[in-house]
Amino acid sequence: MAARDALLKVANVNPASVRTHTDRALYSSVGIFILLYGVYAIIGAASFVDASSNYRHPWWQWLVGPPVAAAVIAYDRAVVGRVAVNYERLDSTDPHHLLRRRTFGLYAGRMLLALLFAVVITEPLMLARYKGEVDAYLGTVHNRQLTQLEHDGAIATFQRQIDALRAQDGADDAAVADLHRLAADKRKESASAYDQALADSRANGVTQRAGCPSGGYCDTLVRQSRSLMDEATRLDAEAAALRTSQEPGRQARTAQVAELMGQIAEQRSTNRVAVEAGAGFGARTTAMWHLVTSDFWGFGFFYLGVAALLICLDCAAVWLKLVSYGNGYERTEAREARRRELSATKRHEQELRMAQSARELAGDGLDTVVAERRLMDAAVAKATERLMAELDDQSRLVR
């Protein structure tokens, strides 16, 4: 019997007043729902603490749920175990006078509490249920944000500075390369002139005469070739000198580029930390609602279904109490309460009547004592008067 009454005690009802199988099944179901809600509240509160700590899984998250569950269970037991007894017209035998009208404010407060719990506790549970999908979506969002920061943030500014420095290096290289290219062109012209001079000295040139006499065409070509070769050598020397003069600027720009690359790496690390920090409860809720609205039949249907199921679990005990108003248990409790109240009222009335009778008897006795006192005082006064008169008569006779 104790095991059968355990669920009734959880539901905060008096087992002695549960006399029908229907009422026992009803309040046993209420007890089961209250126990299930306790488990749901403990897990939901732990999930909420975990979500609030950015999913760091603190060890104390399981210490928050039991007090929350105990508080709400106490509220539910107070609602379920409460019987609205009507204490008016206690001597009436009409069954309609047993119970007062239902107080909807009590149930409305519980429904409001259920909605708050649905928002605060059900949402973290749903986020844990769809953790993989939410993480995948947040990864896409974070990559998009990092790409935008690469193009619009400080990194883009640093990259433009690096490009400008490298452009200066390219301009210096182009100047040196131009001098070397001119020198190479001069060497080609020098070689071409020397080849023409050799051909002319073999009677295969312009003059059609062998030899290379001084002042002749062949000699002129040879001097031109040597002049071009000297000019090419001079250009190479200028290129080397230019390269040497550019070296301090190159080193400074290389140092600046290295510093900027370090700043870019640091900024990228900072951006990644800042972007990945946006993966808490708010960001995950936003991601969840995006998934729900973008793919209703894939996410939204099951999300709303599970959320509605948990809300119904939250409100089941109070709802059963609300729809079972006036059942046999409540009428039995109301009759017993009204009987005790009527007995106490009658006893109180009897005590009041006895006290009134005692006061009346005490008042009559006091009146009798006063009358007797007055009679005694009158008799004493009359006797004293007679005694005084006799004493006066005796004194006159003696004279």
PDB file of C-alpha atoms in Angstrom, residues 171-395:
ATOM      1  CA  ALA A 171      60.347  50.016 -59.453  1.00  0.00           C
ATOM      2  CA  ASP A 172      63.962  49.829 -58.194  1.00  0.00           C
ATOM      3  CA  ASP A 173      64.408  46.419 -59.814  1.00  0.00           C
ATOM      4  CA  ALA A 174      62.935  47.767 -63.044  1.00  0.00           C
ATOM      5  CA  ALA A 175      65.414  50.699 -63.047  1.00  0.00           C
ATOM      6  CA  VAL A 176      68.376  48.344 -62.552  1.00  0.00           C
ATOM      7  CA  ALA A 177      66.961  45.931 -65.137  1.00  0.00           C
ATOM      8  CA  ASP A 178      66.597  48.799 -67.656  1.00  0.00           C
ATOM      9  CA  LEU A 179      70.279  49.663 -67.290  1.00  0.00           C
ATOM     10  CA  HIS A 180      71.289  46.020 -67.723  1.00  0.00           C
ATOM     11  CA  ARG A 181      68.998  45.734 -70.733  1.00  0.00           C
ATOM     12  CA  LEU A 182      70.603  48.826 -72.327  1.00  0.00           C
ATOM     13  CA  ALA A 183      74.018  47.350 -71.635  1.00  0.00           C
ATOM     14  CA  ALA A 184      72.976  44.090 -73.268  1.00  0.00           C
ATOM     15  CA  ASP A 185      71.656  45.989 -76.278  1.00  0.00           C
ATOM     16  CA  LYS A 186      74.963  47.847 -76.526  1.00  0.00           C
ATOM     17  CA  ARG A 187      76.839  44.548 -76.443  1.00  0.00           C
ATOM     18  CA  LYS A 188      74.646  43.183 -79.192  1.00  0.00           C
ATOM     19  CA  GLU A 189      75.323  46.277 -81.338  1.00  0.00           C
ATOM     20  CA  SER A 190      79.032  45.980 -80.532  1.00  0.00           C
ATOM     21  CA  ALA A 191      79.068  42.350 -81.607  1.00  0.00           C
ATOM     22  CA  SER A 192      77.145  43.172 -84.769  1.00  0.00           C
ATOM     23  CA  ALA A 193      79.589  45.970 -85.664  1.00  0.00           C
ATOM     24  CA  TYR A 194      82.563  43.698 -84.977  1.00  0.00           C
ATOM     25  CA  ASP A 195      81.090  40.975 -87.194  1.00  0.00           C
ATOM     26  CA  GLN A 196      80.639  43.514 -90.002  1.00  0.00           C
ATOM     27  CA  ALA A 197      84.278  44.613 -89.527  1.00  0.00           C
ATOM     28  CA  LEU A 198      85.496  41.001 -89.807  1.00  0.00           C
ATOM     29  CA  ALA A 199      83.430  40.469 -92.936  1.00  0.00           C
ATOM     30  CA  ASP A 200      84.796  43.657 -94.501  1.00  0.00           C
ATOM     31  CA  SER A 201      88.381  42.664 -93.662  1.00  0.00           C
ATOM     32  CA  ARG A 202      87.798  39.390 -95.580  1.00  0.00           C
ATOM     33  CA  ALA A 203      86.581  41.289 -98.661  1.00  0.00           C
ATOM     34  CA  ASN A 204      83.005  40.225 -97.926  1.00  0.00           C
ATOM     35  CA  GLY A 205      81.905  43.638 -96.669  1.00  0.00           C
ATOM     36  CA  VAL A 206      80.949  46.954 -98.113  1.00  0.00           C
ATOM     37  CA  THR A 207      84.379  47.852 -99.537  1.00  0.00           C
ATOM     38  CA  GLN A 208      85.029  44.423-101.097  1.00  0.00           C
ATOM     39  CA  ARG A 209      88.671  44.781-100.107  1.00  0.00           C
ATOM     40  CA  ALA A 210      90.690  42.568 -97.845  1.00  0.00           C
ATOM     41  CA  GLY A 211      92.428  43.957 -94.789  1.00  0.00           C
ATOM     42  CA  CYS A 212      91.503  46.601 -92.246  1.00  0.00           C
ATOM     43  CA  PRO A 213      93.558  49.749 -92.986  1.00  0.00           C
ATOM     44  CA  SER A 214      93.541  52.582 -90.485  1.00  0.00           C
ATOM     45  CA  GLY A 215      90.826  55.097 -91.146  1.00  0.00           C
ATOM     46  CA  GLY A 216      88.970  52.701 -93.394  1.00  0.00           C
ATOM     47  CA  TYR A 217      85.478  51.372 -93.092  1.00  0.00           C
ATOM     48  CA  CYS A 218      86.603  48.277 -91.232  1.00  0.00           C
ATOM     49  CA  ASP A 219      88.617  50.311 -88.760  1.00  0.00           C
ATOM     50  CA  THR A 220      85.617  52.574 -88.167  1.00  0.00           C
ATOM     51  CA  LEU A 221      83.465  49.561 -87.393  1.00  0.00           C
ATOM     52  CA  VAL A 222      86.047  48.215 -84.965  1.00  0.00           C
ATOM     53  CA  ARG A 223      86.245  51.535 -83.082  1.00  0.00           C
ATOM     54  CA  GLN A 224      82.416  51.694 -83.020  1.00  0.00           C
ATOM     55  CA  SER A 225      82.287  48.174 -81.594  1.00  0.00           C
ATOM     56  CA  ARG A 226      84.784  49.037 -78.892  1.00  0.00           C
ATOM     57  CA  SER A 227      82.898  52.245 -78.077  1.00  0.00           C
ATOM     58  CA  LEU A 228      79.645  50.312 -77.708  1.00  0.00           C
ATOM     59  CA  MET A 229      81.363  47.735 -75.508  1.00  0.00           C
ATOM     60  CA  ASP A 230      82.735  50.460 -73.266  1.00  0.00           C
ATOM     61  CA  GLU A 231      79.315  52.064 -73.037  1.00  0.00           C
ATOM     62  CA  ALA A 232      77.796  48.679 -72.094  1.00  0.00           C
ATOM     63  CA  THR A 233      80.416  48.270 -69.371  1.00  0.00           C
ATOM     64  CA  ARG A 234      79.636  51.741 -68.112  1.00  0.00           C
ATOM     65  CA  LEU A 235      75.907  50.937 -68.017  1.00  0.00           C
ATOM     66  CA  ASP A 236      76.563  47.754 -66.032  1.00  0.00           C
ATOM     67  CA  ALA A 237      78.644  49.770 -63.605  1.00  0.00           C
ATOM     68  CA  GLU A 238      75.833  52.304 -63.254  1.00  0.00           C
ATOM     69  CA  ALA A 239      73.379  49.461 -62.639  1.00  0.00           C
ATOM     70  CA  ALA A 240      75.608  48.011 -59.930  1.00  0.00           C
ATOM     71  CA  ALA A 241      76.029  51.459 -58.351  1.00  0.00           C
ATOM     72  CA  LEU A 242      72.306  52.026 -58.507  1.00  0.00           C
ATOM     73  CA  ARG A 243      71.716  48.638 -56.928  1.00  0.00           C
ATOM     74  CA  THR A 244      74.145  49.510 -54.139  1.00  0.00           C
ATOM     75  CA  SER A 245      72.463  52.863 -53.526  1.00  0.00           C
ATOM     76  CA  GLN A 246      69.077  51.148 -53.375  1.00  0.00           C
ATOM     77  CA  GLU A 247      70.147  48.588 -50.779  1.00  0.00           C
ATOM     78  CA  PRO A 248      69.428  50.674 -47.592  1.00  0.00           C
ATOM     79  CA  GLY A 249      65.938  51.491 -48.852  1.00  0.00           C
ATOM     80  CA  ARG A 250      65.366  47.854 -49.749  1.00  0.00           C
ATOM     81  CA  GLN A 251      66.399  46.708 -46.276  1.00  0.00           C
ATOM     82  CA  ALA A 252      64.143  49.291 -44.642  1.00  0.00           C
ATOM     83  CA  ARG A 253      61.208  48.230 -46.803  1.00  0.00           C
ATOM     84  CA  THR A 254      61.940  44.558 -46.073  1.00  0.00           C
ATOM     85  CA  ALA A 255      61.824  45.323 -42.351  1.00  0.00           C
ATOM     86  CA  GLN A 256      58.560  47.217 -42.815  1.00  0.00           C
ATOM     87  CA  VAL A 257      57.081  44.346 -44.796  1.00  0.00           C
ATOM     88  CA  ALA A 258      58.106  41.856 -42.089  1.00  0.00           C
ATOM     89  CA  GLU A 259      56.566  44.080 -39.417  1.00  0.00           C
ATOM     90  CA  LEU A 260      53.370  44.453 -41.414  1.00  0.00           C
ATOM     91  CA  MET A 261      53.198  40.706 -41.991  1.00  0.00           C
ATOM     92  CA  GLY A 262      53.494  40.202 -38.224  1.00  0.00           C
ATOM     93  CA  GLN A 263      50.712  42.714 -37.649  1.00  0.00           C
ATOM     94  CA  ILE A 264      48.577  40.915 -40.223  1.00  0.00           C
ATOM     95  CA  ALA A 265      49.143  37.580 -38.502  1.00  0.00           C
ATOM     96  CA  GLU A 266      48.317  39.123 -35.122  1.00  0.00           C
ATOM     97  CA  GLN A 267      45.219  40.807 -36.535  1.00  0.00           C
ATOM     98  CA  ARG A 268      44.083  37.535 -38.104  1.00  0.00           C
ATOM     99  CA  SER A 269      44.471  35.778 -34.772  1.00  0.00           C
ATOM    100  CA  THR A 270      42.540  38.566 -33.041  1.00  0.00           C
ATOM    101  CA  ASN A 271      39.811  38.453 -35.680  1.00  0.00           C
ATOM    102  CA  ARG A 272      39.493  34.688 -35.368  1.00  0.00           C
ATOM    103  CA  VAL A 273      39.208  34.871 -31.593  1.00  0.00           C
ATOM    104  CA  ALA A 274      36.626  37.674 -31.835  1.00  0.00           C
ATOM    105  CA  VAL A 275      34.584  35.897 -34.509  1.00  0.00           C
ATOM    106  CA  GLU A 276      34.680  32.493 -32.819  1.00  0.00           C
ATOM    107  CA  ALA A 277      33.599  34.142 -29.570  1.00  0.00           C
ATOM    108  CA  GLY A 278      30.273  34.787 -31.278  1.00  0.00           C
ATOM    109  CA  ALA A 279      29.218  31.179 -30.728  1.00  0.00           C
ATOM    110  CA  GLY A 280      27.357  31.583 -27.440  1.00  0.00           C
ATOM    111  CA  PHE A 281      23.707  31.197 -26.548  1.00  0.00           C
ATOM    112  CA  GLY A 282      22.509  34.205 -28.566  1.00  0.00           C
ATOM    113  CA  ALA A 283      24.444  33.289 -31.715  1.00  0.00           C
ATOM    114  CA  ARG A 284      23.316  29.671 -31.479  1.00  0.00           C
ATOM    115  CA  THR A 285      19.695  30.728 -30.999  1.00  0.00           C
ATOM    116  CA  THR A 286      19.968  32.924 -34.100  1.00  0.00           C
ATOM    117  CA  ALA A 287      21.523  30.034 -36.017  1.00  0.00           C
ATOM    118  CA  MET A 288      18.781  27.691 -34.821  1.00  0.00           C
ATOM    119  CA  TRP A 289      16.034  30.014 -35.965  1.00  0.00           C
ATOM    120  CA  HIS A 290      17.775  30.444 -39.316  1.00  0.00           C
ATOM    121  CA  LEU A 291      17.779  26.687 -39.771  1.00  0.00           C
ATOM    122  CA  VAL A 292      14.141  26.479 -38.696  1.00  0.00           C
ATOM    123  CA  THR A 293      12.985  29.174 -41.132  1.00  0.00           C
ATOM    124  CA  SER A 294      15.194  28.100 -44.031  1.00  0.00           C
ATOM    125  CA  ASP A 295      14.353  24.387 -43.793  1.00  0.00           C
ATOM    126  CA  PHE A 296      11.080  24.041 -41.902  1.00  0.00           C
ATOM    127  CA  TRP A 297      10.418  20.386 -42.696  1.00  0.00           C
ATOM    128  CA  GLY A 298      13.997  19.429 -41.983  1.00  0.00           C
ATOM    129  CA  PHE A 299      14.406  21.350 -38.720  1.00  0.00           C
ATOM    130  CA  GLY A 300      11.408  23.526 -37.881  1.00  0.00           C
ATOM    131  CA  PHE A 301       8.773  20.780 -37.773  1.00  0.00           C
ATOM    132  CA  PHE A 302      10.727  18.623 -35.328  1.00  0.00           C
ATOM    133  CA  TYR A 303      11.971  21.640 -33.397  1.00  0.00           C
ATOM    134  CA  LEU A 304       8.456  22.942 -32.786  1.00  0.00           C
ATOM    135  CA  GLY A 305       7.181  19.429 -32.103  1.00  0.00           C
ATOM    136  CA  VAL A 306       9.784  18.653 -29.451  1.00  0.00           C
ATOM    137  CA  ALA A 307       9.409  22.130 -27.922  1.00  0.00           C
ATOM    138  CA  ALA A 308       5.616  21.689 -27.746  1.00  0.00           C
ATOM    139  CA  LEU A 309       6.076  18.243 -26.176  1.00  0.00           C
ATOM    140  CA  LEU A 310       8.335  19.649 -23.470  1.00  0.00           C
ATOM    141  CA  ILE A 311       5.933  22.525 -22.785  1.00  0.00           C
ATOM    142  CA  CYS A 312       3.066  20.041 -22.476  1.00  0.00           C
ATOM    143  CA  LEU A 313       5.173  18.016 -20.044  1.00  0.00           C
ATOM    144  CA  ASP A 314       5.738  21.224 -18.097  1.00  0.00           C
ATOM    145  CA  CYS A 315       2.006  21.966 -17.883  1.00  0.00           C
ATOM    146  CA  ALA A 316       0.615  18.411 -17.713  1.00  0.00           C
ATOM    147  CA  ALA A 317       0.224  18.171 -13.924  1.00  0.00           C
ATOM    148  CA  VAL A 318      -1.513  21.528 -13.585  1.00  0.00           C
ATOM    149  CA  TRP A 319      -3.689  20.859 -16.630  1.00  0.00           C
ATOM    150  CA  LEU A 320      -4.912  17.552 -15.190  1.00  0.00           C
ATOM    151  CA  LYS A 321      -5.756  19.375 -11.985  1.00  0.00           C
ATOM    152  CA  LEU A 322      -7.614  22.069 -13.916  1.00  0.00           C
ATOM    153  CA  VAL A 323      -9.788  19.697 -15.972  1.00  0.00           C
ATOM    154  CA  SER A 324     -10.551  17.367 -13.031  1.00  0.00           C
ATOM    155  CA  TYR A 325     -12.209  20.052 -10.925  1.00  0.00           C
ATOM    156  CA  GLY A 326     -14.919  18.662  -8.663  1.00  0.00           C
ATOM    157  CA  ASN A 327     -13.812  15.011  -8.745  1.00  0.00           C
ATOM    158  CA  GLY A 328     -14.493  12.526  -5.981  1.00  0.00           C
ATOM    159  CA  TYR A 329     -11.274  13.272  -4.132  1.00  0.00           C
ATOM    160  CA  GLU A 330     -11.981  17.001  -3.963  1.00  0.00           C
ATOM    161  CA  ARG A 331     -15.572  16.427  -2.809  1.00  0.00           C
ATOM    162  CA  THR A 332     -14.406  14.007  -0.133  1.00  0.00           C
ATOM    163  CA  GLU A 333     -11.791  16.456   1.106  1.00  0.00           C
ATOM    164  CA  ALA A 334     -14.342  19.274   0.989  1.00  0.00           C
ATOM    165  CA  ARG A 335     -16.904  17.291   2.987  1.00  0.00           C
ATOM    166  CA  GLU A 336     -14.319  16.408   5.632  1.00  0.00           C
ATOM    167  CA  ALA A 337     -13.077  19.989   5.818  1.00  0.00           C
ATOM    168  CA  ARG A 338     -16.615  21.389   6.020  1.00  0.00           C
ATOM    169  CA  ARG A 339     -17.508  18.791   8.696  1.00  0.00           C
ATOM    170  CA  ARG A 340     -14.500  19.767  10.784  1.00  0.00           C
ATOM    171  CA  GLU A 341     -15.272  23.436  10.296  1.00  0.00           C
ATOM    172  CA  LEU A 342     -18.927  22.908  11.174  1.00  0.00           C
ATOM    173  CA  SER A 343     -17.958  20.908  14.272  1.00  0.00           C
ATOM    174  CA  ALA A 344     -15.517  23.589  15.308  1.00  0.00           C
ATOM    175  CA  THR A 345     -18.112  26.274  14.663  1.00  0.00           C
ATOM    176  CA  LYS A 346     -20.780  24.440  16.707  1.00  0.00           C
ATOM    177  CA  ARG A 347     -18.308  23.835  19.502  1.00  0.00           C
ATOM    178  CA  HIS A 348     -17.364  27.484  19.442  1.00  0.00           C
ATOM    179  CA  GLU A 349     -21.029  28.495  19.552  1.00  0.00           C
ATOM    180  CA  GLN A 350     -21.635  26.136  22.512  1.00  0.00           C
ATOM    181  CA  GLU A 351     -18.660  27.588  24.308  1.00  0.00           C
ATOM    182  CA  LEU A 352     -20.000  31.071  23.673  1.00  0.00           C
ATOM    183  CA  ARG A 353     -23.456  30.082  25.042  1.00  0.00           C
ATOM    184  CA  MET A 354     -21.894  28.495  28.113  1.00  0.00           C
ATOM    185  CA  ALA A 355     -19.811  31.591  28.711  1.00  0.00           C
ATOM    186  CA  GLN A 356     -22.923  33.747  28.324  1.00  0.00           C
ATOM    187  CA  SER A 357     -24.847  31.556  30.817  1.00  0.00           C
ATOM    188  CA  ALA A 358     -21.961  31.704  33.239  1.00  0.00           C
ATOM    189  CA  ARG A 359     -21.918  35.464  32.957  1.00  0.00           C
ATOM    190  CA  GLU A 360     -25.655  35.611  33.507  1.00  0.00           C
ATOM    191  CA  LEU A 361     -25.445  33.310  36.563  1.00  0.00           C
ATOM    192  CA  ALA A 362     -22.594  35.301  37.949  1.00  0.00           C
ATOM    193  CA  GLY A 363     -24.619  38.486  37.428  1.00  0.00           C
ATOM    194  CA  ASP A 364     -27.705  37.036  39.246  1.00  0.00           C
ATOM    195  CA  GLY A 365     -25.591  35.851  42.149  1.00  0.00           C
ATOM    196  CA  LEU A 366     -23.989  39.233  42.481  1.00  0.00           C
ATOM    197  CA  ASP A 367     -27.402  40.908  42.558  1.00  0.00           C
ATOM    198  CA  THR A 368     -28.515  38.524  45.332  1.00  0.00           C
ATOM    199  CA  VAL A 369     -25.430  39.228  47.382  1.00  0.00           C
ATOM    200  CA  VAL A 370     -25.959  42.970  47.003  1.00  0.00           C
ATOM    201  CA  ALA A 371     -29.635  42.659  48.071  1.00  0.00           C
ATOM    202  CA  GLU A 372     -28.723  40.539  51.046  1.00  0.00           C
ATOM    203  CA  ARG A 373     -26.037  43.020  51.966  1.00  0.00           C
ATOM    204  CA  ARG A 374     -28.540  45.845  51.814  1.00  0.00           C
ATOM    205  CA  LEU A 375     -31.023  43.907  53.983  1.00  0.00           C
ATOM    206  CA  MET A 376     -28.320  43.118  56.498  1.00  0.00           C
ATOM    207  CA  ASP A 377     -27.223  46.734  56.590  1.00  0.00           C
ATOM    208  CA  ALA A 378     -30.894  47.833  57.112  1.00  0.00           C
ATOM    209  CA  ALA A 379     -31.367  45.250  59.925  1.00  0.00           C
ATOM    210  CA  VAL A 380     -28.190  46.367  61.672  1.00  0.00           C
ATOM    211  CA  ALA A 381     -29.268  49.973  61.381  1.00  0.00           C
ATOM    212  CA  LYS A 382     -32.759  49.130  62.778  1.00  0.00           C
ATOM    213  CA  ALA A 383     -31.289  47.132  65.688  1.00  0.00           C
ATOM    214  CA  THR A 384     -28.832  49.896  66.465  1.00  0.00           C
ATOM    215  CA  GLU A 385     -31.659  52.414  66.475  1.00  0.00           C
ATOM    216  CA  ARG A 386     -33.729  50.266  68.879  1.00  0.00           C
ATOM    217  CA  LEU A 387     -30.788  49.679  71.173  1.00  0.00           C
ATOM    218  CA  MET A 388     -30.086  53.385  71.384  1.00  0.00           C
ATOM    219  CA  ALA A 389     -33.753  54.077  72.154  1.00  0.00           C
ATOM    220  CA  GLU A 390     -33.798  51.493  75.006  1.00  0.00           C
ATOM    221  CA  LEU A 391     -30.611  52.918  76.430  1.00  0.00           C
ATOM    222  CA  ASP A 392     -32.216  56.384  76.425  1.00  0.00           C
ATOM    223  CA  ASP A 393     -35.313  55.022  78.239  1.00  0.00           C
ATOM    224  CA  GLN A 394     -33.243  53.300  80.916  1.00  0.00           C
ATOM    225  CA  SER A 395     -31.246  56.458  81.562  1.00  0.00           C
TER     226      SER A 395
END
